[in-house]
């Protein structure tokens, strides 16, 4: 199966043009897709409903959307935007297989004074992959504070590892004559983490390297798919400054549970895509 993660920056590409079609084209062939910076009612893209438009571009996929916050938008004098428009900014997951349940985890944040600080979230989808149900998370972490990202990573890791004990999005479903949902231990976590490899927040998630043994796999520690497949090189990047293409960073990742580490087959960043200031991260897993 092919998994892809893409921060689509409100739909705007490196050339400043809003075009969801080319974003969809760059994700062709993916079985499961995690998107970040998907909006509804944003003035920046003319109040587009990106969720509905993306769903229309992937008519054969199931999808869920999670917006960590929701803001009132004043009605325009000419009736556009219409009264009742809400600004939402969040994560989307699309899948060729049914999504049995979903929930959005709100990540810790602190109040800033002069720098925009949005409520961040991780959208969880329980996907009915034949023979092997799987959890997938679309994640977008804070962009300005190392301390905030570390707090968010620790909270997220607790939720991911506590899934089976918490019972996922719903438990006791038999009371409503629904079948009980599966509680798979394995998961895939994808998204824009706004951190660089081997940074303090990266090590808070993937574990720090020991001076002798290196990075030792642990039950509660996810595995960086790209690192596991020796996919990094000195100039690796997944983000580019639209105003200065020389400014590049690796900010986007796919992490998998330890149980899936041995099933990783391939991983790469598609730096030929131009639909956003980020680039899609692709991972192939034998499931």
mmCIF file of C-alpha atoms in Angstrom:
data_model
loop_
_atom_site.group_PDB
_atom_site.id
_atom_site.type_symbol
_atom_site.label_atom_id
_atom_site.label_comp_id
_atom_site.label_asym_id
_atom_site.label_seq_id
_atom_site.Cartn_x
_atom_site.Cartn_y
_atom_site.Cartn_z
ATOM 1 C CA UNK A 1 0.000 0.000 0.000
ATOM 2 C CA UNK A 2 1.095 3.524 -0.732
ATOM 3 C CA UNK A 3 0.716 6.282 1.854
ATOM 4 C CA UNK A 4 1.221 9.972 1.107
ATOM 5 C CA UNK A 5 1.316 13.061 3.310
ATOM 6 C CA UNK A 6 1.058 16.600 1.949
ATOM 7 C CA UNK A 7 0.751 20.024 3.564
ATOM 8 C CA UNK A 8 -1.145 21.813 0.782
ATOM 9 C CA UNK A 9 -0.854 25.420 2.098
ATOM 10 C CA UNK A 10 -4.461 26.525 1.583
ATOM 11 C CA UNK A 11 -4.195 25.219 -2.009
ATOM 12 C CA UNK A 12 -1.481 27.660 -3.128
ATOM 13 C CA UNK A 13 1.596 26.456 -4.971
ATOM 14 C CA UNK A 14 5.159 27.709 -5.218
ATOM 15 C CA UNK A 15 3.974 30.040 -7.978
ATOM 16 C CA UNK A 16 1.276 31.560 -5.752
ATOM 17 C CA UNK A 17 -1.537 30.046 -7.829
ATOM 18 C CA UNK A 18 -4.497 28.306 -6.176
ATOM 19 C CA UNK A 19 -4.973 24.955 -7.926
ATOM 20 C CA UNK A 20 -6.323 21.849 -6.205
ATOM 21 C CA UNK A 21 -6.279 19.888 -9.452
ATOM 22 C CA UNK A 22 -2.513 19.684 -9.626
ATOM 23 C CA UNK A 23 -2.394 18.738 -5.944
ATOM 24 C CA UNK A 24 -4.726 15.821 -6.668
ATOM 25 C CA UNK A 25 -2.646 14.847 -9.705
ATOM 26 C CA UNK A 26 0.526 14.706 -7.609
ATOM 27 C CA UNK A 27 -1.176 12.257 -5.215
ATOM 28 C CA UNK A 28 -2.392 9.870 -7.899
ATOM 29 C CA UNK A 29 -1.869 6.243 -6.929
ATOM 30 C CA UNK A 30 -1.884 6.754 -3.162
ATOM 31 C CA UNK A 31 -4.083 4.374 -1.170
ATOM 32 C CA UNK A 32 -4.173 6.572 1.949
ATOM 33 C CA UNK A 33 -3.586 10.334 1.943
ATOM 34 C CA UNK A 34 -2.985 12.674 4.884
ATOM 35 C CA UNK A 35 -3.409 16.388 4.151
ATOM 36 C CA UNK A 36 -2.679 19.440 6.281
ATOM 37 C CA UNK A 37 -3.665 23.128 5.960
ATOM 38 C CA UNK A 38 -7.050 22.263 4.502
ATOM 39 C CA UNK A 39 -9.508 25.128 5.005
ATOM 40 C CA UNK A 40 -13.114 26.148 4.810
ATOM 41 C CA UNK A 41 -14.148 29.789 4.752
ATOM 42 C CA UNK A 42 -10.670 31.309 4.526
ATOM 43 C CA UNK A 43 -10.428 34.750 2.967
ATOM 44 C CA UNK A 44 -6.985 33.844 1.612
ATOM 45 C CA UNK A 45 -8.465 31.416 -0.953
ATOM 46 C CA UNK A 46 -11.743 33.258 -1.546
ATOM 47 C CA UNK A 47 -13.626 31.358 1.177
ATOM 48 C CA UNK A 48 -13.303 28.044 -0.686
ATOM 49 C CA UNK A 49 -14.630 24.832 0.835
ATOM 50 C CA UNK A 50 -11.479 22.851 0.208
ATOM 51 C CA UNK A 51 -12.911 19.792 1.931
ATOM 52 C CA UNK A 52 -15.792 19.471 -0.513
ATOM 53 C CA UNK A 53 -13.599 20.327 -3.488
ATOM 54 C CA UNK A 54 -10.932 17.775 -2.560
ATOM 55 C CA UNK A 55 -13.564 15.108 -1.927
ATOM 56 C CA UNK A 56 -14.907 15.761 -5.439
ATOM 57 C CA UNK A 57 -11.410 15.301 -6.880
ATOM 58 C CA UNK A 58 -11.153 11.903 -5.177
ATOM 59 C CA UNK A 59 -14.637 10.478 -5.848
ATOM 60 C CA UNK A 60 -13.644 6.879 -5.124
ATOM 61 C CA UNK A 61 -12.150 7.640 -1.715
ATOM 62 C CA UNK A 62 -13.637 7.742 1.756
ATOM 63 C CA UNK A 63 -12.611 10.815 3.735
ATOM 64 C CA UNK A 64 -12.732 12.575 7.098
ATOM 65 C CA UNK A 65 -11.842 16.117 8.106
ATOM 66 C CA UNK A 66 -10.842 17.465 11.495
ATOM 67 C CA UNK A 67 -10.650 21.182 12.264
ATOM 68 C CA UNK A 68 -9.012 21.952 15.634
ATOM 69 C CA UNK A 69 -10.677 25.374 15.689
ATOM 70 C CA UNK A 70 -13.643 27.148 14.121
ATOM 71 C CA UNK A 71 -14.058 30.938 13.801
ATOM 72 C CA UNK A 72 -16.944 33.221 12.883
ATOM 73 C CA UNK A 73 -16.575 35.095 9.582
ATOM 74 C CA UNK A 74 -18.498 38.344 9.165
ATOM 75 C CA UNK A 75 -20.954 38.366 6.256
ATOM 76 C CA UNK A 76 -19.952 40.500 3.283
ATOM 77 C CA UNK A 77 -21.978 43.528 2.264
ATOM 78 C CA UNK A 78 -22.706 41.988 -1.137
ATOM 79 C CA UNK A 79 -23.761 38.682 0.380
ATOM 80 C CA UNK A 80 -20.346 37.071 -0.087
ATOM 81 C CA UNK A 81 -19.235 35.469 2.031
ATOM 82 C CA UNK A 82 -22.736 34.561 3.150
ATOM 83 C CA UNK A 83 -23.957 34.872 6.711
ATOM 84 C CA UNK A 84 -22.951 31.859 8.778
ATOM 85 C CA UNK A 85 -19.599 31.279 7.069
ATOM 86 C CA UNK A 86 -17.062 29.693 9.400
ATOM 87 C CA UNK A 87 -13.271 29.671 9.056
ATOM 88 C CA UNK A 88 -11.864 26.213 9.674
ATOM 89 C CA UNK A 89 -8.250 25.083 9.332
ATOM 90 C CA UNK A 90 -7.373 21.449 9.780
ATOM 91 C CA UNK A 91 -6.343 18.039 8.574
ATOM 92 C CA UNK A 92 -7.940 15.638 6.121
ATOM 93 C CA UNK A 93 -7.518 11.906 5.550
ATOM 94 C CA UNK A 94 -8.620 10.148 2.374
ATOM 95 C CA UNK A 95 -8.649 6.375 1.924
ATOM 96 C CA UNK A 96 -9.547 3.825 -0.725
ATOM 97 C CA UNK A 97 -10.892 1.699 2.145
ATOM 98 C CA UNK A 98 -13.750 2.573 4.534
ATOM 99 C CA UNK A 99 -12.893 4.795 7.484
ATOM 100 C CA UNK A 100 -14.658 3.125 10.407
ATOM 101 C CA UNK A 101 -14.231 5.970 12.876
ATOM 102 C CA UNK A 102 -12.466 9.283 13.324
ATOM 103 C CA UNK A 103 -11.661 11.851 15.981
ATOM 104 C CA UNK A 104 -9.438 14.909 16.207
ATOM 105 C CA UNK A 105 -7.036 15.262 19.114
ATOM 106 C CA UNK A 106 -6.429 18.823 20.278
ATOM 107 C CA UNK A 107 -2.744 19.364 20.979
ATOM 108 C CA UNK A 108 -1.370 21.490 23.850
ATOM 109 C CA UNK A 109 -0.750 25.141 23.134
ATOM 110 C CA UNK A 110 0.134 28.333 24.994
ATOM 111 C CA UNK A 111 -1.076 31.872 24.533
ATOM 112 C CA UNK A 112 1.258 34.109 22.531
ATOM 113 C CA UNK A 113 1.406 37.903 22.556
ATOM 114 C CA UNK A 114 2.473 39.005 19.078
ATOM 115 C CA UNK A 115 2.887 35.840 17.011
ATOM 116 C CA UNK A 116 -0.057 33.948 15.546
ATOM 117 C CA UNK A 117 -0.584 30.669 17.416
ATOM 118 C CA UNK A 118 -3.362 28.467 16.075
ATOM 119 C CA UNK A 119 -4.922 25.559 17.896
ATOM 120 C CA UNK A 120 -3.235 22.497 16.398
ATOM 121 C CA UNK A 121 -4.597 19.011 16.073
ATOM 122 C CA UNK A 122 -4.051 15.443 14.933
ATOM 123 C CA UNK A 123 -6.880 13.769 13.043
ATOM 124 C CA UNK A 124 -7.183 10.040 13.646
ATOM 125 C CA UNK A 125 -8.803 7.604 11.229
ATOM 126 C CA UNK A 126 -9.443 3.922 11.868
ATOM 127 C CA UNK A 127 -9.280 2.379 8.397
ATOM 128 C CA UNK A 128 -10.798 -0.973 7.451
ATOM 129 C CA UNK A 129 -7.899 -2.306 5.422
ATOM 130 C CA UNK A 130 -8.817 -5.890 4.470
ATOM 131 C CA UNK A 131 -7.271 -8.346 6.890
ATOM 132 C CA UNK A 132 -5.445 -5.648 8.850
ATOM 133 C CA UNK A 133 -7.320 -2.641 10.279
ATOM 134 C CA UNK A 134 -4.949 0.266 10.725
ATOM 135 C CA UNK A 135 -4.852 3.629 12.468
ATOM 136 C CA UNK A 136 -3.704 6.636 10.464
ATOM 137 C CA UNK A 137 -3.028 10.117 11.860
ATOM 138 C CA UNK A 138 -2.746 13.395 9.945
ATOM 139 C CA UNK A 139 -0.695 15.763 12.103
ATOM 140 C CA UNK A 140 0.219 19.448 12.037
ATOM 141 C CA UNK A 141 2.405 20.784 14.851
ATOM 142 C CA UNK A 142 3.177 24.324 16.015
ATOM 143 C CA UNK A 143 5.503 26.322 13.774
ATOM 144 C CA UNK A 144 7.213 28.782 16.146
ATOM 145 C CA UNK A 145 8.175 27.053 19.415
ATOM 146 C CA UNK A 146 10.374 24.030 20.107
ATOM 147 C CA UNK A 147 8.922 23.760 23.622
ATOM 148 C CA UNK A 148 5.378 23.753 22.261
ATOM 149 C CA UNK A 149 6.173 21.088 19.683
ATOM 150 C CA UNK A 150 7.736 18.861 22.345
ATOM 151 C CA UNK A 151 4.632 19.208 24.526
ATOM 152 C CA UNK A 152 2.437 18.406 21.529
ATOM 153 C CA UNK A 153 4.545 15.376 20.592
ATOM 154 C CA UNK A 154 4.405 13.952 24.111
ATOM 155 C CA UNK A 155 0.635 14.433 24.244
ATOM 156 C CA UNK A 156 0.196 12.875 20.808
ATOM 157 C CA UNK A 157 2.411 9.924 21.669
ATOM 158 C CA UNK A 158 0.350 9.274 24.807
ATOM 159 C CA UNK A 159 -2.868 9.294 22.755
ATOM 160 C CA UNK A 160 -1.407 7.008 20.099
ATOM 161 C CA UNK A 161 -0.099 4.512 22.641
ATOM 162 C CA UNK A 162 -3.232 4.774 24.772
ATOM 163 C CA UNK A 163 -5.571 3.974 21.891
ATOM 164 C CA UNK A 164 -6.314 0.383 22.855
ATOM 165 C CA UNK A 165 -6.888 1.283 26.515
ATOM 166 C CA UNK A 166 -9.078 4.279 25.670
ATOM 167 C CA UNK A 167 -11.116 2.353 23.133
ATOM 168 C CA UNK A 168 -10.593 4.692 20.203
ATOM 169 C CA UNK A 169 -13.389 7.021 19.140
ATOM 170 C CA UNK A 170 -16.147 4.912 20.701
ATOM 171 C CA UNK A 171 -16.433 1.813 22.850
ATOM 172 C CA UNK A 172 -19.430 -0.102 24.131
ATOM 173 C CA UNK A 173 -21.003 0.225 20.690
ATOM 174 C CA UNK A 174 -23.081 -2.889 21.271
ATOM 175 C CA UNK A 175 -25.527 -0.795 23.270
ATOM 176 C CA UNK A 176 -26.490 0.906 20.001
ATOM 177 C CA UNK A 177 -26.465 -2.378 18.057
ATOM 178 C CA UNK A 178 -23.247 -1.413 16.299
ATOM 179 C CA UNK A 179 -20.379 -3.844 15.909
ATOM 180 C CA UNK A 180 -17.483 -3.157 18.235
ATOM 181 C CA UNK A 181 -14.672 -1.423 16.365
ATOM 182 C CA UNK A 182 -11.271 -3.110 16.047
ATOM 183 C CA UNK A 183 -8.437 -1.815 18.213
ATOM 184 C CA UNK A 184 -5.307 -2.287 16.125
ATOM 185 C CA UNK A 185 -1.956 -1.672 17.733
ATOM 186 C CA UNK A 186 -0.267 -0.670 14.491
ATOM 187 C CA UNK A 187 -0.442 2.880 13.158
ATOM 188 C CA UNK A 188 0.925 5.340 10.610
ATOM 189 C CA UNK A 189 1.507 8.964 11.668
ATOM 190 C CA UNK A 190 2.028 11.463 8.846
ATOM 191 C CA UNK A 191 2.153 15.203 8.538
ATOM 192 C CA UNK A 192 3.907 18.514 8.902
ATOM 193 C CA UNK A 193 5.819 18.345 12.182
ATOM 194 C CA UNK A 194 7.663 21.663 11.699
ATOM 195 C CA UNK A 195 10.849 20.076 13.011
ATOM 196 C CA UNK A 196 14.111 19.018 11.390
ATOM 197 C CA UNK A 197 15.713 15.579 11.753
ATOM 198 C CA UNK A 198 17.565 15.000 15.017
ATOM 199 C CA UNK A 199 16.171 18.177 16.587
ATOM 200 C CA UNK A 200 15.086 18.009 20.267
ATOM 201 C CA UNK A 201 11.442 17.542 19.281
ATOM 202 C CA UNK A 202 12.338 14.881 16.702
ATOM 203 C CA UNK A 203 14.200 12.959 19.408
ATOM 204 C CA UNK A 204 11.238 13.389 21.764
ATOM 205 C CA UNK A 205 9.188 11.393 19.260
ATOM 206 C CA UNK A 206 11.666 9.000 17.639
ATOM 207 C CA UNK A 207 13.982 8.634 20.635
ATOM 208 C CA UNK A 208 17.464 10.041 21.053
ATOM 209 C CA UNK A 209 20.491 8.207 19.715
ATOM 210 C CA UNK A 210 22.764 6.500 22.193
ATOM 211 C CA UNK A 211 26.449 7.203 21.648
ATOM 212 C CA UNK A 212 27.200 3.508 21.204
ATOM 213 C CA UNK A 213 23.972 1.706 20.293
ATOM 214 C CA UNK A 214 22.401 4.442 18.201
ATOM 215 C CA UNK A 215 18.600 4.701 18.152
ATOM 216 C CA UNK A 216 17.184 1.588 19.838
ATOM 217 C CA UNK A 217 13.596 0.674 18.816
ATOM 218 C CA UNK A 218 11.116 0.669 21.703
ATOM 219 C CA UNK A 219 7.492 -0.352 21.976
ATOM 220 C CA UNK A 220 6.171 3.190 22.555
ATOM 221 C CA UNK A 221 8.502 4.853 20.070
ATOM 222 C CA UNK A 222 7.445 5.297 16.419
ATOM 223 C CA UNK A 223 9.875 4.680 13.574
ATOM 224 C CA UNK A 224 10.760 7.313 10.977
ATOM 225 C CA UNK A 225 10.087 5.507 7.697
ATOM 226 C CA UNK A 226 12.507 7.591 5.660
ATOM 227 C CA UNK A 227 15.331 7.092 8.180
ATOM 228 C CA UNK A 228 14.640 3.359 8.436
ATOM 229 C CA UNK A 229 15.105 3.052 4.676
ATOM 230 C CA UNK A 230 18.220 5.265 4.593
ATOM 231 C CA UNK A 231 16.281 7.840 2.615
ATOM 232 C CA UNK A 232 17.926 10.958 4.028
ATOM 233 C CA UNK A 233 20.837 12.698 2.383
ATOM 234 C CA UNK A 234 22.683 15.924 3.334
ATOM 235 C CA UNK A 235 20.394 18.089 1.200
ATOM 236 C CA UNK A 236 17.064 16.397 1.997
ATOM 237 C CA UNK A 237 14.079 18.731 2.181
ATOM 238 C CA UNK A 238 10.280 18.694 2.162
ATOM 239 C CA UNK A 239 9.654 22.459 2.306
ATOM 240 C CA UNK A 240 10.875 25.364 0.204
ATOM 241 C CA UNK A 241 10.487 29.095 0.748
ATOM 242 C CA UNK A 242 8.355 30.330 -2.189
ATOM 243 C CA UNK A 243 10.238 33.644 -2.159
ATOM 244 C CA UNK A 244 13.709 32.142 -1.900
ATOM 245 C CA UNK A 245 14.060 28.631 -3.305
ATOM 246 C CA UNK A 246 17.459 28.346 -1.694
ATOM 247 C CA UNK A 247 15.820 28.144 1.742
ATOM 248 C CA UNK A 248 14.858 24.517 2.243
ATOM 249 C CA UNK A 249 14.088 22.342 5.276
ATOM 250 C CA UNK A 250 12.888 18.831 5.978
ATOM 251 C CA UNK A 251 9.690 19.289 8.007
ATOM 252 C CA UNK A 252 7.332 16.498 6.875
ATOM 253 C CA UNK A 253 7.443 12.877 7.992
ATOM 254 C CA UNK A 254 5.832 9.477 8.057
ATOM 255 C CA UNK A 255 6.295 7.535 11.282
ATOM 256 C CA UNK A 256 5.074 3.973 11.769
ATOM 257 C CA UNK A 257 4.577 1.710 14.757
ATOM 258 C CA UNK A 258 7.307 -0.791 15.563
ATOM 259 C CA UNK A 259 5.084 -3.573 14.281
ATOM 260 C CA UNK A 260 5.154 -2.056 10.794
ATOM 261 C CA UNK A 261 8.862 -1.211 10.679
ATOM 262 C CA UNK A 262 9.732 -4.543 9.087
ATOM 263 C CA UNK A 263 7.054 -4.006 6.416
ATOM 264 C CA UNK A 264 8.499 -0.753 5.070
ATOM 265 C CA UNK A 265 9.377 -1.097 1.405
ATOM 266 C CA UNK A 266 10.093 2.367 0.037
ATOM 267 C CA UNK A 267 9.985 6.057 0.974
ATOM 268 C CA UNK A 268 10.743 9.298 -0.809
ATOM 269 C CA UNK A 269 9.880 12.994 -1.030
ATOM 270 C CA UNK A 270 8.376 14.143 -4.325
ATOM 271 C CA UNK A 271 10.255 17.390 -4.847
ATOM 272 C CA UNK A 272 8.916 17.691 -8.401
ATOM 273 C CA UNK A 273 5.476 18.724 -7.099
ATOM 274 C CA UNK A 274 4.726 22.452 -7.218
ATOM 275 C CA UNK A 275 1.232 22.575 -5.681
ATOM 276 C CA UNK A 276 2.408 23.866 -2.291
ATOM 277 C CA UNK A 277 5.452 25.190 -0.469
ATOM 278 C CA UNK A 278 5.706 21.671 0.999
ATOM 279 C CA UNK A 279 6.281 18.449 -0.940
ATOM 280 C CA UNK A 280 4.487 15.097 -0.636
ATOM 281 C CA UNK A 281 6.142 12.402 1.450
ATOM 282 C CA UNK A 282 5.449 8.911 0.070
ATOM 283 C CA UNK A 283 5.847 5.618 1.942
ATOM 284 C CA UNK A 284 5.137 2.114 0.702
ATOM 285 C CA UNK A 285 4.195 -0.497 3.310
ATOM 286 C CA UNK A 286 3.451 -4.166 2.775
ATOM 287 C CA UNK A 287 0.240 -4.774 4.721
#
